[in-house]
PDB file of C-alpha atoms and ligand atoms in Angstrom:
ATOM      1  CA  MET B   1       0.000   0.000   0.000  1.00 97.00           C
ATOM      2  CA  LYS B   2       0.968   3.602  -0.545  1.00 98.00           C
ATOM      3  CA  LEU B   3      -0.147   5.771   2.387  1.00 98.00           C
ATOM      4  CA  ILE B   4      -0.706   9.400   1.617  1.00 98.00           C
ATOM      5  CA  ARG B   5      -2.008  12.412   3.536  1.00 98.00           C
ATOM      6  CA  PHE B   6      -3.749  15.307   1.871  1.00 97.00           C
ATOM      7  CA  GLY B   7      -5.189  18.667   2.828  1.00 96.00           C
ATOM      8  CA  GLU B   8      -3.895  21.811   4.460  1.00 94.00           C
ATOM      9  CA  LEU B   9      -0.782  21.821   6.615  1.00 91.00           C
ATOM     10  CA  GLY B  10      -1.639  20.638  10.112  1.00 90.00           C
ATOM     11  CA  ASN B  11      -5.088  19.473   9.053  1.00 94.00           C
ATOM     12  CA  GLU B  12      -4.305  16.586   6.694  1.00 97.00           C
ATOM     13  CA  SER B  13      -6.590  13.612   6.078  1.00 96.00           C
ATOM     14  CA  PRO B  14      -5.361  10.071   5.479  1.00 97.00           C
ATOM     15  CA  GLY B  15      -5.664   8.412   2.103  1.00 97.00           C
ATOM     16  CA  LEU B  16      -4.276   5.707  -0.112  1.00 97.00           C
ATOM     17  CA  GLN B  17      -2.664   6.059  -3.503  1.00 95.00           C
ATOM     18  CA  LEU B  18      -3.919   3.209  -5.654  1.00 93.00           C
ATOM     19  CA  ASP B  19      -1.907   1.424  -8.324  1.00 90.00           C
ATOM     20  CA  ASP B  20      -3.642   3.436 -11.041  1.00 89.00           C
ATOM     21  CA  GLY B  21      -2.520   6.675  -9.378  1.00 88.00           C
ATOM     22  CA  ARG B  22      -5.913   7.644  -7.938  1.00 92.00           C
ATOM     23  CA  VAL B  23      -5.930   8.781  -4.325  1.00 94.00           C
ATOM     24  CA  VAL B  24      -8.826   7.668  -2.158  1.00 95.00           C
ATOM     25  CA  ASP B  25      -9.936   9.061   1.187  1.00 95.00           C
ATOM     26  CA  THR B  26      -9.510   6.629   4.105  1.00 96.00           C
ATOM     27  CA  SER B  27     -10.674   8.973   6.862  1.00 94.00           C
ATOM     28  CA  SER B  28     -13.818   6.890   7.388  1.00 93.00           C
ATOM     29  CA  VAL B  29     -11.652   3.982   8.616  1.00 93.00           C
ATOM     30  CA  VAL B  30      -8.515   5.667   9.988  1.00 95.00           C
ATOM     31  CA  ASN B  31      -8.030   8.794  12.128  1.00 96.00           C
ATOM     32  CA  ASP B  32      -4.505   9.486  10.936  1.00 98.00           C
ATOM     33  CA  TYR B  33      -1.216   7.745  10.167  1.00 98.00           C
ATOM     34  CA  ASN B  34       0.279   8.290  13.601  1.00 98.00           C
ATOM     35  CA  GLU B  35       1.703   6.411  16.586  1.00 98.00           C
ATOM     36  CA  GLU B  36      -1.697   5.078  17.590  1.00 98.00           C
ATOM     37  CA  PHE B  37      -2.409   3.847  14.056  1.00 98.00           C
ATOM     38  CA  PHE B  38       0.876   2.001  13.569  1.00 98.00           C
ATOM     39  CA  GLY B  39       0.884   0.717  17.143  1.00 97.00           C
ATOM     40  CA  SER B  40      -2.586  -0.842  17.003  1.00 97.00           C
ATOM     41  CA  ASP B  41      -2.250  -2.983  13.870  1.00 95.00           C
ATOM     42  CA  GLY B  42      -3.690  -0.157  11.793  1.00 97.00           C
ATOM     43  CA  LEU B  43      -1.906  -1.277   8.641  1.00 98.00           C
ATOM     44  CA  LYS B  44      -3.582  -4.680   8.799  1.00 97.00           C
ATOM     45  CA  LYS B  45      -7.022  -3.127   9.260  1.00 96.00           C
ATOM     46  CA  LEU B  46      -6.355  -0.660   6.462  1.00 97.00           C
ATOM     47  CA  GLN B  47      -5.309  -3.492   4.147  1.00 97.00           C
ATOM     48  CA  GLU B  48      -8.517  -5.382   4.907  1.00 96.00           C
ATOM     49  CA  TRP B  49     -10.573  -2.272   4.210  1.00 96.00           C
ATOM     50  CA  ALA B  50      -8.637  -1.510   1.018  1.00 95.00           C
ATOM     51  CA  SER B  51      -9.060  -5.026  -0.381  1.00 94.00           C
ATOM     52  CA  ALA B  52     -12.828  -4.729  -0.079  1.00 95.00           C
ATOM     53  CA  ASN B  53     -13.465  -1.025  -0.649  1.00 92.00           C
ATOM     54  CA  ALA B  54     -10.584   0.944  -2.181  1.00 89.00           C
ATOM     55  CA  ASN B  55     -11.702   0.652  -5.792  1.00 87.00           C
ATOM     56  CA  ASP B  56     -15.120   2.070  -4.995  1.00 88.00           C
ATOM     57  CA  ALA B  57     -13.989   4.686  -2.475  1.00 87.00           C
ATOM     58  CA  GLU B  58     -14.245   8.412  -3.016  1.00 85.00           C
ATOM     59  CA  THR B  59     -11.389   9.733  -5.177  1.00 92.00           C
ATOM     60  CA  ILE B  60      -9.567  12.874  -4.121  1.00 90.00           C
ATOM     61  CA  SER B  61      -9.100  15.545  -6.770  1.00 86.00           C
ATOM     62  CA  ALA B  62      -5.565  16.163  -7.972  1.00 80.00           C
ATOM     63  CA  ASP B  63      -5.442  19.766  -6.772  1.00 86.00           C
ATOM     64  CA  HIS B  64      -5.252  18.855  -3.078  1.00 91.00           C
ATOM     65  CA  ARG B  65      -2.033  19.656  -1.272  1.00 96.00           C
ATOM     66  CA  ILE B  66      -0.110  16.490  -0.401  1.00 97.00           C
ATOM     67  CA  GLY B  67       1.244  16.468   3.138  1.00 98.00           C
ATOM     68  CA  SER B  68       3.821  14.301   4.852  1.00 98.00           C
ATOM     69  CA  PRO B  69       2.439  10.733   4.589  1.00 98.00           C
ATOM     70  CA  ILE B  70       2.870  10.236   8.319  1.00 98.00           C
ATOM     71  CA  ALA B  71       1.711  12.496  11.107  1.00 98.00           C
ATOM     72  CA  ARG B  72       4.300  14.185  13.294  1.00 97.00           C
ATOM     73  CA  PRO B  73       6.174  11.305  14.964  1.00 98.00           C
ATOM     74  CA  SER B  74       7.535  11.036  18.491  1.00 98.00           C
ATOM     75  CA  LYS B  75      11.024  11.418  17.036  1.00 98.00           C
ATOM     76  CA  MET B  76      13.092  11.604  13.894  1.00 98.00           C
ATOM     77  CA  ILE B  77      16.589  10.150  14.105  1.00 98.00           C
ATOM     78  CA  CYS B  78      19.042  10.508  11.251  1.00 98.00           C
ATOM     79  CA  ILE B  79      22.202   8.590  10.451  1.00 97.00           C
ATOM     80  CA  GLY B  80      25.169  10.776   9.515  1.00 95.00           C
ATOM     81  CA  LEU B  81      28.018   9.881   7.139  1.00 93.00           C
ATOM     82  CA  ASN B  82      26.436   6.555   6.148  1.00 95.00           C
ATOM     83  CA  PHE B  83      27.876   6.538   2.624  1.00 93.00           C
ATOM     84  CA  SER B  84      31.662   6.418   2.313  1.00 89.00           C
ATOM     85  CA  ASP B  85      31.643   8.717  -0.760  1.00 89.00           C
ATOM     86  CA  HIS B  86      29.667  11.327   1.211  1.00 89.00           C
ATOM     87  CA  ALA B  87      31.938  10.988   4.254  1.00 87.00           C
ATOM     88  CA  ALA B  88      34.926  11.545   1.955  1.00 87.00           C
ATOM     89  CA  GLU B  89      33.448  14.655   0.297  1.00 87.00           C
ATOM     90  CA  THR B  90      32.896  16.247   3.698  1.00 87.00           C
ATOM     91  CA  GLY B  91      36.429  15.412   4.830  1.00 87.00           C
ATOM     92  CA  ALA B  92      35.181  13.047   7.554  1.00 87.00           C
ATOM     93  CA  GLU B  93      36.485   9.572   8.269  1.00 88.00           C
ATOM     94  CA  THR B  94      34.277   6.579   7.558  1.00 89.00           C
ATOM     95  CA  PRO B  95      32.500   5.957  10.883  1.00 93.00           C
ATOM     96  CA  LYS B  96      33.089   2.715  12.804  1.00 94.00           C
ATOM     97  CA  GLU B  97      29.626   2.873  14.356  1.00 96.00           C
ATOM     98  CA  PRO B  98      26.583   4.765  13.059  1.00 96.00           C
ATOM     99  CA  VAL B  99      26.732   8.500  13.733  1.00 95.00           C
ATOM    100  CA  ILE B 100      23.291   9.605  14.888  1.00 96.00           C
ATOM    101  CA  PHE B 101      21.572  12.912  15.418  1.00 97.00           C
ATOM    102  CA  SER B 102      17.995  14.012  15.905  1.00 97.00           C
ATOM    103  CA  LYS B 103      15.926  16.311  13.748  1.00 98.00           C
ATOM    104  CA  ALA B 104      13.123  18.340  15.324  1.00 98.00           C
ATOM    105  CA  THR B 105       9.772  16.807  14.409  1.00 98.00           C
ATOM    106  CA  SER B 106       8.466  20.340  13.747  1.00 97.00           C
ATOM    107  CA  ALA B 107      10.678  20.364  10.625  1.00 98.00           C
ATOM    108  CA  LEU B 108       8.312  17.910   8.928  1.00 97.00           C
ATOM    109  CA  SER B 109       6.678  19.178   5.741  1.00 97.00           C
ATOM    110  CA  GLY B 110       4.968  17.954   2.608  1.00 98.00           C
ATOM    111  CA  PRO B 111       6.833  16.653  -0.452  1.00 98.00           C
ATOM    112  CA  PHE B 112       5.841  19.613  -2.635  1.00 98.00           C
ATOM    113  CA  ASP B 113       5.943  22.340   0.023  1.00 98.00           C
ATOM    114  CA  ASN B 114       8.473  25.156  -0.160  1.00 98.00           C
ATOM    115  CA  ILE B 115      11.838  24.886   1.563  1.00 98.00           C
ATOM    116  CA  ILE B 116      12.198  28.074   3.591  1.00 98.00           C
ATOM    117  CA  ILE B 117      15.775  29.281   3.971  1.00 98.00           C
ATOM    118  CA  PRO B 118      15.987  30.095   7.685  1.00 98.00           C
ATOM    119  CA  LYS B 119      16.817  33.532   9.073  1.00 96.00           C
ATOM    120  CA  GLY B 120      20.532  34.216   8.829  1.00 94.00           C
ATOM    121  CA  SER B 121      21.270  31.161   6.695  1.00 96.00           C
ATOM    122  CA  GLU B 122      23.890  31.201   3.951  1.00 95.00           C
ATOM    123  CA  GLN B 123      24.493  27.456   3.668  1.00 97.00           C
ATOM    124  CA  THR B 124      21.192  25.630   3.178  1.00 98.00           C
ATOM    125  CA  ASP B 125      21.939  22.271   1.534  1.00 98.00           C
ATOM    126  CA  TRP B 126      20.117  19.188   0.225  1.00 98.00           C
ATOM    127  CA  GLU B 127      20.299  15.443   1.055  1.00 98.00           C
ATOM    128  CA  VAL B 128      18.213  12.724  -0.636  1.00 98.00           C
ATOM    129  CA  GLU B 129      17.576   9.892   1.853  1.00 98.00           C
ATOM    130  CA  LEU B 130      15.723   6.635   2.361  1.00 98.00           C
ATOM    131  CA  ALA B 131      13.734   6.935   5.600  1.00 98.00           C
ATOM    132  CA  ILE B 132      12.328   4.046   7.625  1.00 98.00           C
ATOM    133  CA  VAL B 133       8.974   4.261   9.416  1.00 98.00           C
ATOM    134  CA  ILE B 134       8.774   2.122  12.560  1.00 98.00           C
ATOM    135  CA  GLY B 135       5.729  -0.154  12.917  1.00 98.00           C
ATOM    136  CA  ASN B 136       6.121  -1.678  16.386  1.00 97.00           C
ATOM    137  CA  ARG B 137       7.848  -0.544  19.555  1.00 98.00           C
ATOM    138  CA  ALA B 138      11.461  -1.677  19.172  1.00 98.00           C
ATOM    139  CA  SER B 139      13.805  -2.146  22.115  1.00 98.00           C
ATOM    140  CA  TYR B 140      16.944  -4.297  21.917  1.00 98.00           C
ATOM    141  CA  VAL B 141      15.974  -5.994  18.677  1.00 98.00           C
ATOM    142  CA  SER B 142      18.445  -8.070  16.699  1.00 98.00           C
ATOM    143  CA  GLU B 143      19.337  -7.410  13.081  1.00 97.00           C
ATOM    144  CA  SER B 144      17.598 -10.600  11.998  1.00 98.00           C
ATOM    145  CA  GLU B 145      14.283  -9.530  13.555  1.00 97.00           C
ATOM    146  CA  ALA B 146      14.564  -5.831  12.662  1.00 98.00           C
ATOM    147  CA  GLU B 147      12.210  -6.082   9.701  1.00 97.00           C
ATOM    148  CA  ASP B 148       9.363  -7.149  12.005  1.00 97.00           C
ATOM    149  CA  TYR B 149       9.539  -3.666  13.525  1.00 98.00           C
ATOM    150  CA  ILE B 150       9.338  -1.738  10.240  1.00 98.00           C
ATOM    151  CA  ALA B 151       6.070  -0.400   8.790  1.00 98.00           C
ATOM    152  CA  GLY B 152       7.476   0.970   5.568  1.00 98.00           C
ATOM    153  CA  TYR B 153       9.691   3.439   3.780  1.00 98.00           C
ATOM    154  CA  VAL B 154       9.477   7.024   2.627  1.00 98.00           C
ATOM    155  CA  LEU B 155      11.479   9.487   0.549  1.00 98.00           C
ATOM    156  CA  HIS B 156      13.060  12.258   2.645  1.00 98.00           C
ATOM    157  CA  ASN B 157      15.065  15.383   1.878  1.00 98.00           C
ATOM    158  CA  ASP B 158      17.257  15.861   4.968  1.00 98.00           C
ATOM    159  CA  VAL B 159      17.644  19.600   4.386  1.00 98.00           C
ATOM    160  CA  SER B 160      20.644  20.910   6.311  1.00 98.00           C
ATOM    161  CA  GLU B 161      22.130  24.277   7.203  1.00 97.00           C
ATOM    162  CA  ARG B 162      25.882  23.615   7.210  1.00 96.00           C
ATOM    163  CA  SER B 163      26.974  26.651   9.151  1.00 96.00           C
ATOM    164  CA  PHE B 164      24.358  26.004  11.860  1.00 96.00           C
ATOM    165  CA  GLN B 165      25.413  22.340  11.800  1.00 95.00           C
ATOM    166  CA  LYS B 166      29.170  22.770  12.024  1.00 92.00           C
ATOM    167  CA  ASP B 167      30.139  26.275  13.113  1.00 94.00           C
ATOM    168  CA  ARG B 168      27.698  27.068  15.911  1.00 93.00           C
ATOM    169  CA  GLY B 169      28.988  24.700  18.614  1.00 90.00           C
ATOM    170  CA  GLY B 170      27.787  21.343  19.904  1.00 88.00           C
ATOM    171  CA  GLN B 171      26.237  18.707  17.727  1.00 90.00           C
ATOM    172  CA  TRP B 172      24.336  18.707  14.432  1.00 94.00           C
ATOM    173  CA  THR B 173      20.735  19.207  15.554  1.00 96.00           C
ATOM    174  CA  LYS B 174      20.815  23.001  15.052  1.00 96.00           C
ATOM    175  CA  GLY B 175      21.562  22.576  11.365  1.00 97.00           C
ATOM    176  CA  LYS B 176      18.873  19.970  10.725  1.00 98.00           C
ATOM    177  CA  SER B 177      15.772  21.241  12.474  1.00 98.00           C
ATOM    178  CA  SER B 178      14.501  24.456  10.886  1.00 98.00           C
ATOM    179  CA  ASP B 179      10.859  24.512   9.765  1.00 98.00           C
ATOM    180  CA  THR B 180      10.428  22.814   6.338  1.00 98.00           C
ATOM    181  CA  PHE B 181      13.779  20.978   6.655  1.00 98.00           C
ATOM    182  CA  ALA B 182      12.116  17.541   6.416  1.00 98.00           C
ATOM    183  CA  PRO B 183      10.065  17.270   3.210  1.00 98.00           C
ATOM    184  CA  MET B 184       8.650  13.722   3.454  1.00 98.00           C
ATOM    185  CA  GLY B 185       6.825  11.709   0.801  1.00 97.00           C
ATOM    186  CA  PRO B 186       4.885  11.718  -1.552  1.00 97.00           C
ATOM    187  CA  PHE B 187       3.768   8.444   0.083  1.00 98.00           C
ATOM    188  CA  MET B 188       4.868   5.854   2.622  1.00 98.00           C
ATOM    189  CA  ALA B 189       5.284   2.508   0.877  1.00 98.00           C
ATOM    190  CA  THR B 190       4.519  -0.433   3.139  1.00 98.00           C
ATOM    191  CA  LYS B 191       7.499  -2.755   3.467  1.00 97.00           C
ATOM    192  CA  ASP B 192       6.016  -5.427   1.181  1.00 97.00           C
ATOM    193  CA  GLU B 193       6.363  -2.926  -1.682  1.00 97.00           C
ATOM    194  CA  ILE B 194      10.121  -2.605  -1.132  1.00 97.00           C
ATOM    195  CA  PRO B 195      11.319  -6.200  -0.649  1.00 94.00           C
ATOM    196  CA  ASN B 196      15.001  -5.292  -1.024  1.00 96.00           C
ATOM    197  CA  THR B 197      16.231  -2.078   0.601  1.00 97.00           C
ATOM    198  CA  ASP B 198      19.839  -2.836  -0.368  1.00 96.00           C
ATOM    199  CA  ASN B 199      19.532  -1.877  -4.037  1.00 97.00           C
ATOM    200  CA  LEU B 200      17.506   1.298  -4.487  1.00 98.00           C
ATOM    201  CA  ALA B 201      18.663   4.015  -6.859  1.00 98.00           C
ATOM    202  CA  MET B 202      18.396   7.522  -5.388  1.00 98.00           C
ATOM    203  CA  TRP B 203      18.861  10.870  -7.080  1.00 98.00           C
ATOM    204  CA  LEU B 204      18.501  14.597  -6.557  1.00 98.00           C
ATOM    205  CA  THR B 205      18.610  17.561  -8.935  1.00 98.00           C
ATOM    206  CA  VAL B 206      18.779  21.318  -8.372  1.00 98.00           C
ATOM    207  CA  ASN B 207      17.231  23.367 -11.195  1.00 98.00           C
ATOM    208  CA  GLY B 208      17.321  20.202 -13.314  1.00 98.00           C
ATOM    209  CA  GLU B 209      21.042  19.598 -12.803  1.00 98.00           C
ATOM    210  CA  LYS B 210      21.908  16.175 -11.359  1.00 98.00           C
ATOM    211  CA  MET B 211      23.629  16.603  -8.010  1.00 98.00           C
ATOM    212  CA  GLN B 212      23.213  13.227  -6.306  1.00 98.00           C
ATOM    213  CA  ASP B 213      23.151   9.877  -8.060  1.00 97.00           C
ATOM    214  CA  GLY B 214      23.508   7.080  -5.515  1.00 96.00           C
ATOM    215  CA  ASN B 215      22.246   3.679  -4.487  1.00 96.00           C
ATOM    216  CA  THR B 216      21.395   2.195  -1.095  1.00 96.00           C
ATOM    217  CA  ALA B 217      23.759  -0.674  -2.028  1.00 95.00           C
ATOM    218  CA  ASN B 218      26.492   1.689  -0.826  1.00 95.00           C
ATOM    219  CA  LEU B 219      25.085   2.289   2.658  1.00 96.00           C
ATOM    220  CA  ILE B 220      27.779   1.535   5.236  1.00 96.00           C
ATOM    221  CA  PHE B 221      25.130   0.462   7.774  1.00 97.00           C
ATOM    222  CA  ASN B 222      22.033  -0.945   6.105  1.00 97.00           C
ATOM    223  CA  VAL B 223      18.380  -0.832   7.170  1.00 98.00           C
ATOM    224  CA  PRO B 224      18.278  -3.825   9.565  1.00 98.00           C
ATOM    225  CA  HIS B 225      21.578  -2.819  11.120  1.00 98.00           C
ATOM    226  CA  VAL B 226      20.411   0.741  11.754  1.00 98.00           C
ATOM    227  CA  VAL B 227      17.108  -0.324  13.364  1.00 98.00           C
ATOM    228  CA  SER B 228      18.817  -2.873  15.571  1.00 98.00           C
ATOM    229  CA  TYR B 229      21.624  -0.493  16.497  1.00 98.00           C
ATOM    230  CA  LEU B 230      19.357   2.398  17.467  1.00 98.00           C
ATOM    231  CA  SER B 231      17.135   0.116  19.538  1.00 98.00           C
ATOM    232  CA  ASN B 232      20.084  -0.417  21.885  1.00 98.00           C
ATOM    233  CA  PHE B 233      20.046   3.260  22.819  1.00 98.00           C
ATOM    234  CA  MET B 234      16.343   4.166  22.790  1.00 98.00           C
ATOM    235  CA  SER B 235      12.928   2.628  22.294  1.00 98.00           C
ATOM    236  CA  LEU B 236      11.716   3.237  18.771  1.00 98.00           C
ATOM    237  CA  LEU B 237       7.991   3.933  18.807  1.00 98.00           C
ATOM    238  CA  PRO B 238       5.389   3.206  16.125  1.00 98.00           C
ATOM    239  CA  GLY B 239       5.502   5.978  13.522  1.00 98.00           C
ATOM    240  CA  ASP B 240       9.043   7.097  14.385  1.00 98.00           C
ATOM    241  CA  VAL B 241      11.224   7.996  11.426  1.00 98.00           C
ATOM    242  CA  ILE B 242      14.829   6.932  10.892  1.00 98.00           C
ATOM    243  CA  SER B 243      16.557   8.603   7.968  1.00 98.00           C
ATOM    244  CA  THR B 244      19.424   6.444   6.768  1.00 98.00           C
ATOM    245  CA  GLY B 245      21.883   8.960   5.317  1.00 97.00           C
ATOM    246  CA  THR B 246      22.804  10.576   2.023  1.00 97.00           C
ATOM    247  CA  PRO B 247      25.216   9.699  -0.779  1.00 96.00           C
ATOM    248  CA  ALA B 248      27.793  12.076  -2.275  1.00 95.00           C
ATOM    249  CA  GLY B 249      26.781  15.178  -4.175  1.00 96.00           C
ATOM    250  CA  VAL B 250      25.697  17.644  -1.504  1.00 96.00           C
ATOM    251  CA  GLY B 251      26.474  21.352  -1.916  1.00 96.00           C
ATOM    252  CA  MET B 252      28.975  21.320   0.939  1.00 95.00           C
ATOM    253  CA  GLY B 253      31.074  18.760  -0.948  1.00 93.00           C
ATOM    254  CA  MET B 254      31.423  20.849  -4.095  1.00 94.00           C
ATOM    255  CA  ASN B 255      34.315  23.049  -5.092  1.00 93.00           C
ATOM    256  CA  PRO B 256      33.356  25.811  -4.769  1.00 96.00           C
ATOM    257  CA  GLU B 257      30.646  24.969  -2.240  1.00 96.00           C
ATOM    258  CA  ARG B 258      27.144  25.591  -3.547  1.00 97.00           C
ATOM    259  CA  TYR B 259      24.061  26.313  -1.482  1.00 98.00           C
ATOM    260  CA  LEU B 260      20.355  26.843  -2.100  1.00 98.00           C
ATOM    261  CA  LYS B 261      18.994  30.299  -2.844  1.00 98.00           C
ATOM    262  CA  PRO B 262      15.458  31.622  -3.331  1.00 98.00           C
ATOM    263  CA  GLY B 263      14.066  30.534  -6.677  1.00 98.00           C
ATOM    264  CA  ASP B 264      15.955  27.242  -6.794  1.00 98.00           C
ATOM    265  CA  VAL B 265      13.959  24.056  -7.413  1.00 98.00           C
ATOM    266  CA  VAL B 266      14.996  20.779  -5.765  1.00 98.00           C
ATOM    267  CA  GLU B 267      13.694  17.450  -7.086  1.00 98.00           C
ATOM    268  CA  LEU B 268      14.525  14.033  -5.680  1.00 98.00           C
ATOM    269  CA  GLY B 269      13.456  10.428  -5.874  1.00 98.00           C
ATOM    270  CA  ILE B 270      14.137   6.832  -4.834  1.00 98.00           C
ATOM    271  CA  ASP B 271      13.155   3.625  -6.627  1.00 97.00           C
ATOM    272  CA  GLY B 272       9.669   2.583  -5.503  1.00 97.00           C
ATOM    273  CA  LEU B 273       9.141   5.672  -3.338  1.00 98.00           C
ATOM    274  CA  GLY B 274       8.201   8.231  -5.963  1.00 97.00           C
ATOM    275  CA  SER B 275       9.629  11.699  -6.335  1.00 98.00           C
ATOM    276  CA  SER B 276       9.182  15.072  -4.658  1.00 98.00           C
ATOM    277  CA  ARG B 277       9.817  18.675  -5.622  1.00 98.00           C
ATOM    278  CA  GLN B 278      10.432  21.737  -3.471  1.00 98.00           C
ATOM    279  CA  ASN B 279      10.716  25.399  -4.394  1.00 98.00           C
ATOM    280  CA  VAL B 280      13.224  27.311  -2.292  1.00 98.00           C
ATOM    281  CA  VAL B 281      12.058  30.594  -0.773  1.00 98.00           C
ATOM    282  CA  ALA B 282      13.487  33.191   1.599  1.00 97.00           C
ATOM    283  CA  TYR B 283      12.277  33.445   5.199  1.00 97.00           C
ATOM    284  CA  SER B 284       9.719  36.139   5.801  1.00 93.00           C
ATOM    285  CA  ASN B 285       7.679  37.133   8.825  1.00 86.00           C
TER     286      ASN B 285
HETATM  287 ZN1   ZN J 301      21.280  13.322   6.275  1.00 81.76          ZN
END
């Protein structure tokens, strides 16, 4: 299934994108795609409803805004430097254990919403990433059982402000958490739709120019490893998002460095997870 949320920011309704591209409203069977939904076998109930009813359900018109396919989660954890080519372009060593940081959940936005360059920013950058959505509370799970704790996968642009991230003291959270810094979607694909997370092409363009051209085959720490690893340090709750890291080709790694400016258009995609597009705008009150 492809879970989608539509409607105005902060007031989205749940839906499903069908194989023929139509989006149907599921708000008669589901409140929202949130912790309660994932934690109470909501996907199973939704699948049962969809098998019987989706083809005849009310279709949503194409002019609706598409929101993040999951409601604001209890946390978003990102893996840093998880591709050796990206670690090299930033001048960092290949990590021996996953580098992790958190991203404020208030950064979440829709896949076609604007990216707002924050106040005082000169180094807003892009990062195409495969993100995992947790399906069941995960604490001390092994790699071999990690998949049992996954609901699905979603396309994520881990937008980053490099000066906030690196030059302002402490760890990376400051550079990852501005409003609109987590465009998510267009849909969450349930895990059955992505049987192999170790071979997914991923790409990102700015103004049509290819910047990132990677594949999850080159992840240093793959999906089961990351879920298992994180569950040793915190309980992962249903609906939580883990973003697995970006390949080479970010603006910080270029010579000269290149950052987003108002008017730029960022597009990105991953095999099986669709594509998204964000216009870049300046902050205004
Ligand atoms: Zn990232």
